[in-house]
Short mmCIF file of C-alpha atoms in Angstrom, two decimals:
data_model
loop_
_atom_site.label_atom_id
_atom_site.label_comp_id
_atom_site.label_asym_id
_atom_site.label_seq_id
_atom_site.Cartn_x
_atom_site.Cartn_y
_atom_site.Cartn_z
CA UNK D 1 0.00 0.00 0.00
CA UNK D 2 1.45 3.58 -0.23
CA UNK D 3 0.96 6.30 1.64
CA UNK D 4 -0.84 9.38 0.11
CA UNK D 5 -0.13 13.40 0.08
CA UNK D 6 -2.95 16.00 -0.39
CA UNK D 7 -2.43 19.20 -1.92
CA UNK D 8 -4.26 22.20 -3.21
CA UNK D 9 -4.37 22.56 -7.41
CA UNK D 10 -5.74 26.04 -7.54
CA UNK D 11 -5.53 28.91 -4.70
CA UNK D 12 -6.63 26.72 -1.75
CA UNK D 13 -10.60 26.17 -0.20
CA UNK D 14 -11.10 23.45 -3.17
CA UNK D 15 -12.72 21.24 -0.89
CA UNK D 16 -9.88 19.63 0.46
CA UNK D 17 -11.90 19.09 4.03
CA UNK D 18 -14.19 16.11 2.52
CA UNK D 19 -11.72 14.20 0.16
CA UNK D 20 -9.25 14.39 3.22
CA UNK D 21 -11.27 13.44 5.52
CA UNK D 22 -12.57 10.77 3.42
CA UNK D 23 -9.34 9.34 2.87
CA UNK D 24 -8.49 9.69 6.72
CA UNK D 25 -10.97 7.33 7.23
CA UNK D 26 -8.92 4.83 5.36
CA UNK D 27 -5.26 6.04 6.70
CA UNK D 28 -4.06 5.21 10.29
CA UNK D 29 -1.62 8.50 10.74
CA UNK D 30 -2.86 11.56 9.10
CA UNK D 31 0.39 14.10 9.37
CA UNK D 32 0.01 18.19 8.67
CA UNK D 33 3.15 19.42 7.41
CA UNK D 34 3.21 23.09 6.33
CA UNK D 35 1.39 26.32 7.12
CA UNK D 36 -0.50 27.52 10.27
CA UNK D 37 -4.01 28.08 11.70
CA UNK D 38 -3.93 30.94 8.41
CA UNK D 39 -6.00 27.14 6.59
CA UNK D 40 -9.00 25.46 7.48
CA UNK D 41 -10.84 22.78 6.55
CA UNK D 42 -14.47 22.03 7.25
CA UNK D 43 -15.33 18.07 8.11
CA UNK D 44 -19.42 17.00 7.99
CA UNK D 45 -19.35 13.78 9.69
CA UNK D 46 -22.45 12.19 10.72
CA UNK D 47 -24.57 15.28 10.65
CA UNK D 48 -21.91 17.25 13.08
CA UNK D 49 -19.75 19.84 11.24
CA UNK D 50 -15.96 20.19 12.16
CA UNK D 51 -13.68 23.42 11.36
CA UNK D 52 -9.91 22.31 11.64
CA UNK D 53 -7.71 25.13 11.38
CA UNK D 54 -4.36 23.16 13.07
CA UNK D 55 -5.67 19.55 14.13
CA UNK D 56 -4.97 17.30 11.05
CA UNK D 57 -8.08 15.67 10.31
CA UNK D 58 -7.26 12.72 11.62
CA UNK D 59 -8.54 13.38 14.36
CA UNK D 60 -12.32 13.22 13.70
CA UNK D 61 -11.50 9.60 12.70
CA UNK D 62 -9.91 8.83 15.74
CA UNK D 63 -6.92 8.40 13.96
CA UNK D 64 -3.34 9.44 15.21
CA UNK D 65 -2.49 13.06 14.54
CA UNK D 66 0.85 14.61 13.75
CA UNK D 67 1.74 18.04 13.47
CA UNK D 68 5.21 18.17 11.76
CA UNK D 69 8.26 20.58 12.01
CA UNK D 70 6.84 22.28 8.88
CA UNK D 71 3.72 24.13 10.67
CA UNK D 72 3.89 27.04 12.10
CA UNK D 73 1.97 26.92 15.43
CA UNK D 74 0.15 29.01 17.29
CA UNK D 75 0.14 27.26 21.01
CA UNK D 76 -3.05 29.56 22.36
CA UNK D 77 -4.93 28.81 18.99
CA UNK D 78 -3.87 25.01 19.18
CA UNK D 79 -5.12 24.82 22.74
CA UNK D 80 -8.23 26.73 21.69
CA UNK D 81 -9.58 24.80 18.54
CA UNK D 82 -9.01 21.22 21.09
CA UNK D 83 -11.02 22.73 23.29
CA UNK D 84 -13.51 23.79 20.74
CA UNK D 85 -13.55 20.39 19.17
CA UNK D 86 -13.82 18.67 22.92
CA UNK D 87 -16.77 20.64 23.11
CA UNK D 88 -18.51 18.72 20.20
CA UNK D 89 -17.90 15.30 21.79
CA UNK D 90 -14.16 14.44 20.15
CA UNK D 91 -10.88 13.94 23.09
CA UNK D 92 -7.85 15.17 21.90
CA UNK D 93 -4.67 14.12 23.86
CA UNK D 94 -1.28 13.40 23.72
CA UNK D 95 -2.27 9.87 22.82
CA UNK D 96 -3.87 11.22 19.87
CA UNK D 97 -2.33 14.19 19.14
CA UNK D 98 2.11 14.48 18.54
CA UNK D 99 3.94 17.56 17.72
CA UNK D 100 6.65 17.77 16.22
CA UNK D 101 9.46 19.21 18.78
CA UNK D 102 11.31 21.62 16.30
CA UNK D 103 8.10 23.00 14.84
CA UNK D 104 8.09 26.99 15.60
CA UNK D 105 5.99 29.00 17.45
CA UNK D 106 3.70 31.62 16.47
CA UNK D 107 3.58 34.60 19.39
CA UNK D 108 1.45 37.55 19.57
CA UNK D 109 4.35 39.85 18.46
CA UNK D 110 4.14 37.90 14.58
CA UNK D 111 0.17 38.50 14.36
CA UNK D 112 0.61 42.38 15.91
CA UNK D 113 3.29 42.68 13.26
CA UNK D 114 1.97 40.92 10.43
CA UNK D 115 -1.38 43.38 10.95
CA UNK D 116 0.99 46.62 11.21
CA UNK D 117 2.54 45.50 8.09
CA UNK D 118 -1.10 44.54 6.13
CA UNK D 119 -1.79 48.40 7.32
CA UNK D 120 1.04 50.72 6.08
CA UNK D 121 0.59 48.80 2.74
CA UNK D 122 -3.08 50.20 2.07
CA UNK D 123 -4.04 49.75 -1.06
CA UNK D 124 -1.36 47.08 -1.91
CA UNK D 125 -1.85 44.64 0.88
CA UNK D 126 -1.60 41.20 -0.01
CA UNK D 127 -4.50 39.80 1.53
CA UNK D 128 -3.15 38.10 4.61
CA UNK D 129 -5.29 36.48 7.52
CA UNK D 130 -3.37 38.62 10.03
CA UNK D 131 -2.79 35.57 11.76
CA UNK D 132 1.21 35.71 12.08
CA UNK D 133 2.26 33.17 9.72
CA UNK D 134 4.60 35.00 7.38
CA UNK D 135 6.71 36.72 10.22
CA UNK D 136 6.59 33.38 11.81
CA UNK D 137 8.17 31.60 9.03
CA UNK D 138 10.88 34.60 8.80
CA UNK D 139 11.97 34.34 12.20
CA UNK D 140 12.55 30.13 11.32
CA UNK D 141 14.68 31.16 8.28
CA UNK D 142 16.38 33.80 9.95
CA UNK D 143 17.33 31.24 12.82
CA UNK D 144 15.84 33.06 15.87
CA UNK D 145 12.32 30.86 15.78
CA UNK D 146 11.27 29.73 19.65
CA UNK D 147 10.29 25.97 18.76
CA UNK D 148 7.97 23.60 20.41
CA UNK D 149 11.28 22.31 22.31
CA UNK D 150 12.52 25.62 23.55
CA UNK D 151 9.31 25.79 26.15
CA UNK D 152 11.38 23.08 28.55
CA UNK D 153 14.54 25.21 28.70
CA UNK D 154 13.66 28.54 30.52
CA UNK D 155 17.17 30.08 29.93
CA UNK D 156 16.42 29.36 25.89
CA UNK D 157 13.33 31.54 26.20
CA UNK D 158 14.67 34.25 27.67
CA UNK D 159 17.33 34.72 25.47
CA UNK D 160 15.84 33.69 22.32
CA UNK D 161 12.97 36.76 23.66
CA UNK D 162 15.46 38.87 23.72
CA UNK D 163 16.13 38.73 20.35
CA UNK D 164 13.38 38.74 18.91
CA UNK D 165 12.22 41.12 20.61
CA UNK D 166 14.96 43.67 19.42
CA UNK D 167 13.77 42.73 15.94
CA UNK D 168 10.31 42.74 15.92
CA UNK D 169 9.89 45.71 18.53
CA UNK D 170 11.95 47.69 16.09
CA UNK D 171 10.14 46.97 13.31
CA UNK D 172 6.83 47.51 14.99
CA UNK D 173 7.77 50.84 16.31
CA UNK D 174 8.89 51.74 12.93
CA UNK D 175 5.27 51.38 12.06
CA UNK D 176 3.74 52.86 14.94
CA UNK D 177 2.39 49.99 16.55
CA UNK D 178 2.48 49.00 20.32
CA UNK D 179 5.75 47.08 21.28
CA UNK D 180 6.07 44.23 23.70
CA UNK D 181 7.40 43.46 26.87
CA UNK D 182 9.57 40.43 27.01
CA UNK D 183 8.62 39.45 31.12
CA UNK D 184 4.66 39.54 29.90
CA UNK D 185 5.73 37.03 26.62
CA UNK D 186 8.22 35.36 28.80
CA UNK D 187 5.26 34.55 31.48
CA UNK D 188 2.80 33.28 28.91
CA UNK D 189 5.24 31.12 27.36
CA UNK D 190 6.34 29.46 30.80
CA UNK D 191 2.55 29.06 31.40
CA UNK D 192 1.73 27.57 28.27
CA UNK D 193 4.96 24.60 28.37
CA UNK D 194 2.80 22.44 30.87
CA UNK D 195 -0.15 22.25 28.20
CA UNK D 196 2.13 21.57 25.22
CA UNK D 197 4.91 19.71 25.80
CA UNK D 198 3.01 16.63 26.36
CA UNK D 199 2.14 16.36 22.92
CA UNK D 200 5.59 17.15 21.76
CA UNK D 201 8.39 14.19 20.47
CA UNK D 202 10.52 13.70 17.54
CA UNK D 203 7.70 12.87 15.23
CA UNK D 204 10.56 11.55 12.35
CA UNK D 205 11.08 8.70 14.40
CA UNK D 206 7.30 7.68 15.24
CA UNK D 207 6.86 8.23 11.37
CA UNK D 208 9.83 6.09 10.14
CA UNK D 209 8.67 3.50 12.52
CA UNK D 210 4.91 3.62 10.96
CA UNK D 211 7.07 3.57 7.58
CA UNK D 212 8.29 0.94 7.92
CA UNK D 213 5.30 -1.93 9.41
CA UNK D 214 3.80 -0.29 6.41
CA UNK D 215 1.13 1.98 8.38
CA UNK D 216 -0.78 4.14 5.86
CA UNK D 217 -0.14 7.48 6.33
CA UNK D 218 -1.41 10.93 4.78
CA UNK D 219 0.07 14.06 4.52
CA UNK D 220 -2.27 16.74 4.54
CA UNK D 221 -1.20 19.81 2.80
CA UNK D 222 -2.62 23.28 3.76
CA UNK D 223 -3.62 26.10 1.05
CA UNK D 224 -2.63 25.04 -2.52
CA UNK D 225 0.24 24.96 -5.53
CA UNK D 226 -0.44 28.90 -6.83
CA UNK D 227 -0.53 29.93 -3.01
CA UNK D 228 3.10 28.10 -3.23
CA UNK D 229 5.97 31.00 -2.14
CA UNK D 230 7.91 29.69 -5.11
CA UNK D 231 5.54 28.93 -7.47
CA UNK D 232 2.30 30.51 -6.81
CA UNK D 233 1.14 34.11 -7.72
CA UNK D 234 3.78 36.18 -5.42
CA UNK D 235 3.79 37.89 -3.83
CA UNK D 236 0.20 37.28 -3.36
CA UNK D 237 1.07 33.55 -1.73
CA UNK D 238 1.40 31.84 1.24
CA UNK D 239 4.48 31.96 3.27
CA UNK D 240 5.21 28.43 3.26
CA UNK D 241 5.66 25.91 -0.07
CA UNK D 242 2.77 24.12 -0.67
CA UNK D 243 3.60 22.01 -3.32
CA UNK D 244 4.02 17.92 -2.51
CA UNK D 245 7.87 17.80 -2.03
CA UNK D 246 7.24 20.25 1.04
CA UNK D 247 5.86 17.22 2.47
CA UNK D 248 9.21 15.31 2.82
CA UNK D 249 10.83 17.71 4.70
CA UNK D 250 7.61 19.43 6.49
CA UNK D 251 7.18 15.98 8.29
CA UNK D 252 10.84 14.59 8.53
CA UNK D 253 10.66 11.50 6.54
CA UNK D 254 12.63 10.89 2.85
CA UNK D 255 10.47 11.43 -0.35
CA UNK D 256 10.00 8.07 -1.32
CA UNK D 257 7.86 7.85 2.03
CA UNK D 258 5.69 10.62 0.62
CA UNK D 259 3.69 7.96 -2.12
CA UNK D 260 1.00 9.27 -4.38
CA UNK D 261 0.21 12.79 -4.85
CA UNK D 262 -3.57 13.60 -5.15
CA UNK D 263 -4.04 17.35 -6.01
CA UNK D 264 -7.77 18.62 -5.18
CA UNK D 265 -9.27 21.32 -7.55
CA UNK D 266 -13.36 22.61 -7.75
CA UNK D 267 -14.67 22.05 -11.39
CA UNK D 268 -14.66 25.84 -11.15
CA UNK D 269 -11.75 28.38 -9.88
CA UNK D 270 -12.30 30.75 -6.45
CA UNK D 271 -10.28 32.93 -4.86
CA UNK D 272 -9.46 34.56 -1.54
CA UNK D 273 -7.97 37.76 -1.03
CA UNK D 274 -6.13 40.56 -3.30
CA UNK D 275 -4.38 38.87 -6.50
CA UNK D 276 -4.19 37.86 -10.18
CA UNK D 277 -7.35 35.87 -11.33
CA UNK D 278 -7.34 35.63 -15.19
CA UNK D 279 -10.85 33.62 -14.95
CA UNK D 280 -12.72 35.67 -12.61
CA UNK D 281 -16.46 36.81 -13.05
CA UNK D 282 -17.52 39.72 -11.68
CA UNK D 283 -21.05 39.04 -13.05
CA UNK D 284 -24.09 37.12 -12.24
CA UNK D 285 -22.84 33.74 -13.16
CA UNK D 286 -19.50 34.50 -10.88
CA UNK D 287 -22.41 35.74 -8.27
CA UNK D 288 -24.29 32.76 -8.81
CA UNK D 289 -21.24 29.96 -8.36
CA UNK D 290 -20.22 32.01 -5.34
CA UNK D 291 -24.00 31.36 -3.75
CA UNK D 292 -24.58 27.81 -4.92
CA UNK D 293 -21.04 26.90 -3.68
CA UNK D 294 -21.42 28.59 -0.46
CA UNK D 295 -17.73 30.47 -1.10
CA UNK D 296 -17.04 31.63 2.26
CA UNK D 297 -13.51 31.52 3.73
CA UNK D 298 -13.49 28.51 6.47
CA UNK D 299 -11.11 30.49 8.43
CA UNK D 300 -11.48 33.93 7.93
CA UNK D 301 -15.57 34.00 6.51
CA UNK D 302 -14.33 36.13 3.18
CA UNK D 303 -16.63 35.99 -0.16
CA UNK D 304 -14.17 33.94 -2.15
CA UNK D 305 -14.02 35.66 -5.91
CA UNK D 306 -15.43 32.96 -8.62
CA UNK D 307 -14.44 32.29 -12.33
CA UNK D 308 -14.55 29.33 -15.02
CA UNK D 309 -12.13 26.47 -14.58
CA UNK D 310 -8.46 27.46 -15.49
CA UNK D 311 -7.33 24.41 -16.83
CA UNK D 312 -3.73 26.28 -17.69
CA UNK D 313 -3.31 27.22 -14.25
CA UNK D 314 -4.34 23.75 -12.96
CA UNK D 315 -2.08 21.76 -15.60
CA UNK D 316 0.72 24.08 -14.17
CA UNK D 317 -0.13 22.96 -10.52
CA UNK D 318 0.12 19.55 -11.81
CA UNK D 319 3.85 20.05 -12.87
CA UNK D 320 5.49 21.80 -10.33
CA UNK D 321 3.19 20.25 -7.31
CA UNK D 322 4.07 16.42 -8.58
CA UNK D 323 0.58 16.10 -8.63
CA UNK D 324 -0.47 12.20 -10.25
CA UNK D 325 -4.17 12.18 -9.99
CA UNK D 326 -7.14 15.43 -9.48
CA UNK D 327 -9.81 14.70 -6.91
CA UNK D 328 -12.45 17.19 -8.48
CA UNK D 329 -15.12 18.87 -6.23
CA UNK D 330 -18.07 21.03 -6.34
CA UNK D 331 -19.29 19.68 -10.09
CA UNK D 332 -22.79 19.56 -8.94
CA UNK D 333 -22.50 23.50 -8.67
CA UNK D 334 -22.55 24.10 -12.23
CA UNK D 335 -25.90 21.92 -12.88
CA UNK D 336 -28.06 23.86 -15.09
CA UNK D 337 -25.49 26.01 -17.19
CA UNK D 338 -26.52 26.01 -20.06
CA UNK D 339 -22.03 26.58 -21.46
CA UNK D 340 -19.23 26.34 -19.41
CA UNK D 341 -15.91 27.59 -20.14
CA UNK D 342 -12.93 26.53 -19.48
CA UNK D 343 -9.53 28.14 -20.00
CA UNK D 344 -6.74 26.88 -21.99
CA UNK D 345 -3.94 29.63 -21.70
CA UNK D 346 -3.21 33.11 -21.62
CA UNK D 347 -3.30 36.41 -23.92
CA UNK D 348 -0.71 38.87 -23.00
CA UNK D 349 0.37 41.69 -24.98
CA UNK D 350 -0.79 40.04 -27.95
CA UNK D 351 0.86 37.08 -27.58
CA UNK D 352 -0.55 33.41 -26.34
CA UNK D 353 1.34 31.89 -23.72
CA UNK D 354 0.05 28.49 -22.23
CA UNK D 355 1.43 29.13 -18.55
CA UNK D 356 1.17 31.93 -16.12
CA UNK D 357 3.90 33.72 -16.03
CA UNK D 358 6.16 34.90 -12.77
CA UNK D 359 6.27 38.39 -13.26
CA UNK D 360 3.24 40.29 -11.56
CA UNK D 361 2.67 42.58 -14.39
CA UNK D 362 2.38 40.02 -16.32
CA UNK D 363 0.01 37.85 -14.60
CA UNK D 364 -1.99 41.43 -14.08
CA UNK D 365 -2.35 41.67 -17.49
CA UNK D 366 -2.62 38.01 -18.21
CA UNK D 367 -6.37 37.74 -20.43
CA UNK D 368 -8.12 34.38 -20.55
CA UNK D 369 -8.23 31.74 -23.44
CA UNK D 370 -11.35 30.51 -23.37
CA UNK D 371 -12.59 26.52 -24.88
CA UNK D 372 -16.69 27.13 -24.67
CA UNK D 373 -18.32 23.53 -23.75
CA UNK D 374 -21.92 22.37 -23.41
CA UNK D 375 -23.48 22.23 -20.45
CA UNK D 376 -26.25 19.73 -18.63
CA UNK D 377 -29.93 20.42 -18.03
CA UNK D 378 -29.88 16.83 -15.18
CA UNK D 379 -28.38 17.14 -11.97
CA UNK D 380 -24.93 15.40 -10.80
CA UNK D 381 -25.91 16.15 -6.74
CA UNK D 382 -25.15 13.01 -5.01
CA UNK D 383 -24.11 10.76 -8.01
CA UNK D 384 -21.55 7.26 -6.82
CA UNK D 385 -21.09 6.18 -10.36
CA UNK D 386 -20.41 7.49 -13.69
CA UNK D 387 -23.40 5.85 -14.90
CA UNK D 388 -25.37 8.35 -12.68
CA UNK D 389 -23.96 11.68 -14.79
CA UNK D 390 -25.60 13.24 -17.39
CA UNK D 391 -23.29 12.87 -20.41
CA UNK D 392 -22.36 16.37 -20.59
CA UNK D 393 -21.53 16.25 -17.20
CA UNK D 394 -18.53 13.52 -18.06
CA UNK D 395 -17.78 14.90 -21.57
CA UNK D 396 -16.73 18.25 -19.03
CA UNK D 397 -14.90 16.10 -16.62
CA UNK D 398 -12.72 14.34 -19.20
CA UNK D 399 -12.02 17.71 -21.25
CA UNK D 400 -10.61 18.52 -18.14
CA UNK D 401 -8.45 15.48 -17.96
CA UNK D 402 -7.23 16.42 -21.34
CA UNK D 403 -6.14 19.90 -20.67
CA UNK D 404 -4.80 19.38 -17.69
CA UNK D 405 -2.46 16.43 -18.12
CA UNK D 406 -3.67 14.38 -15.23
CA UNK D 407 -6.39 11.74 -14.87
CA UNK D 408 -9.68 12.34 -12.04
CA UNK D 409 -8.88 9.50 -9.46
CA UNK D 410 -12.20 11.00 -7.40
CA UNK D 411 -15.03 12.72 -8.04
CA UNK D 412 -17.11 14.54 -5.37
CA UNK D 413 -20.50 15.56 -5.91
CA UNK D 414 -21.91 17.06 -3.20
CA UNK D 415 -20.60 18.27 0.43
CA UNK D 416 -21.80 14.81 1.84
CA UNK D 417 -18.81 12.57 2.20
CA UNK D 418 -20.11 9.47 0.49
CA UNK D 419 -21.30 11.34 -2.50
CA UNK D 420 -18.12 10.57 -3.87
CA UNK D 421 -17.09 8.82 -7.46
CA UNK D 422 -14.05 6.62 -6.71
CA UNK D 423 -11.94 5.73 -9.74
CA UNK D 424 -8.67 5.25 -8.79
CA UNK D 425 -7.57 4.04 -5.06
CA UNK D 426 -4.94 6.85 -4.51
CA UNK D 427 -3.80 4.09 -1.87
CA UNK D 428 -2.82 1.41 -3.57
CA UNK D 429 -0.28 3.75 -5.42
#
């Protein structure tokens, strides 16, 4: 059996939350291994609705969660959302629950900061949840990052605070926000060791162990491949890489352990915040995918903008994010059209390119391709088989195959997580 990795194929909220947890249900370790509580994912099971934010979603399943060295974390938020979850009737413990010991922390000073920053750019901000995450991740590459394993070593604190403190206090008086004091952030810290540490261990070796007495694990990726720092739509990204090799070193094992790569995209394109969106429809039909798909942020409860299927940007996510098969979502939202569209590549200054390109003027100016299709008068809502889709409804689904240079292993067709077309076991590899 091999193990599977989840990842975004668009610009994240794809539906990742069903096919995940629908494949949790069939893994024994599900392992998150990049980004922060800046994701979420929303899990219906059994009429009782789950928002995960940090908790891999595992954890519904009463599976064994890991949160790897890759994730930012927030320890207040963490604490939070397991108490929220407790709440509805799940336990979450250190039985249940590992975290990976060298995984960074995300303070108050990296949300105050990351908010003062979102601020003086006006205009130009980038859309950020305000949450942290980017100045998190800088202070890991810049090597002054308090880790999960830093909370048992009051001496580390303190002088890892002090540090970061002359950075980030700087910075944030520079922008004329409130600084902080490093006995208040040195307090909560010592306070909040006793609640974490439990759950922390070197998760490599628990996952090298499950490796190898062939345990079937998942890595669950956050956001998506054009949210990717590297390869997504910068500066307008995510401050972590999303794409599948991320998962490798985001959970400490080699990349052979990482297995197949399922990549999760909506049969239509949404997107959150400020950013480049060659397919977008600021029209009725845009307004009515946004309605019938119920686009709302899971985390932060934005409008998500809607547009046609980009099937250049998605064949792009399949390249760089080693994606091997598409789990497609949402199809039942575009019942009724009476033509679809679906983009093949890109005008841009006169000239047709079939990838977005880097630059940001570019991609500004970047003007859709459009391949009109037929649509279906029947409805796909709740259809298990391909003998239960009109025939427009698959003629769609495998133009979309074509274009995008990657076969649909599942097919979802409503929220409910059995309404689900299985074609390909992502598995058994």
């Amino acid at each position: 059996m091999a193990n599977v990795a989840v990842i975004g194929a668009q610009w994240g909220d794809e539906g990742k939350g069903k096919v995940v947890d629908w494949l949790a249900s069939r893994a024994e370790i599900v392992v998150r291994f990049q980004g922060g509580h800046n994701a979420g994912h929303t899990l219906v099971v059994e009429n009782e609705t789950y928002k995960l934010s940090l908790l891999p979603s595992g954890v519904v399943r009463g599976k064994l969660g890991i949160i790897g060295n890759g994730v930012v974390v927030d320890p207040e938020a963490l604490l939070a959302e397991i108490a929220r979850i407790e709440r509805q009737g799940l336990r979450v413990g250190p039985d249940n629950l590992r975290i990976s010991e060298n995984a960074p922390l995300i303070l108050p000073l990296h949300a105050a900061l990351d908010k003062a920053r979102e601020a003086a750019r006006g205009a130009r901000k980038i859309g950020t949840t305000g949450r942290g995450i980017g100045p998190a991740y800088e202070d890991k590459v810049a090597r002054r990052a308090i880790r999960v394993c830093d909370l048992a070593e009051p001496e580390t604190l303190a002088a890892k605070l002090d540090e970061l403190l002359l950075h980030h206090n700087t910075l944030l008086a520079g922008l004329g926000a409130p600084v902080f004091e490093k006995e208040s952030l040195l307090n909560a810290l010592l306070a909040l060791a006793p609640k974490i540490l439990p759950f922390a261990e070197p998760v490599w070796e628990r996952l090298d162990e499950a490796r190898r007495a062939g345990r079937r694990i998942l890595f669950e990726g956050a956001q998506a491949v054009m949210l990717d720092v590297d390869h997504g739509t910068y500066p307008f990204v995510t401050s972590s890489n999303t794409v599948a090799a991320t998962a490798a070193a985001g959970a400490g094992v080699g990349p052979a352990a990482v297995g197949f790569v399922l990549g999760i995209a909506k049969a239509y394109s949404t997107r959150v915040g400020a950013g480049p969106f060659p397919t977008e429809l600021l029209d009725a039909t845009g307004e009515m995918l946004g309605d019938r798909g119920r686009e709302f942020g899971t985390v932060t409860g934005r409008r998500r903008r809607c547009g046609w299927f980009d099937a250049a940007l998605v064949r792009q996510a399949v390249k760089v994010g080693g994606i091997q098969g598409l789990a497609l979502t949402k199809l039942d939202v575009l019942d009724g059209l009476p033509e679809l569209r679906i983009n093949t590549g890109y005008r841009i200054g006169g000239e047709s390119v079939s990838r977005l390109p880097a630059a940001p003027g570019a991609q500004a100016a970047a003007e859709p391709i459009y391949e009109a299709i037929e649509g279906w008068s029947g409805s796909t809502r709740g259809a298990r088989s391909w003998a239960e889709l009109p025939a427009q409804a698959v003629k769609y689904v495998r133009r979309i195959e074509e274009l995008v240079e990657a076969p649909v292993t599942l097919l979802s067709t409503s929220p409910e997580r059995d309404d689900t077309i299985l074609v390909r076991d992502p598995f058994e590899g």
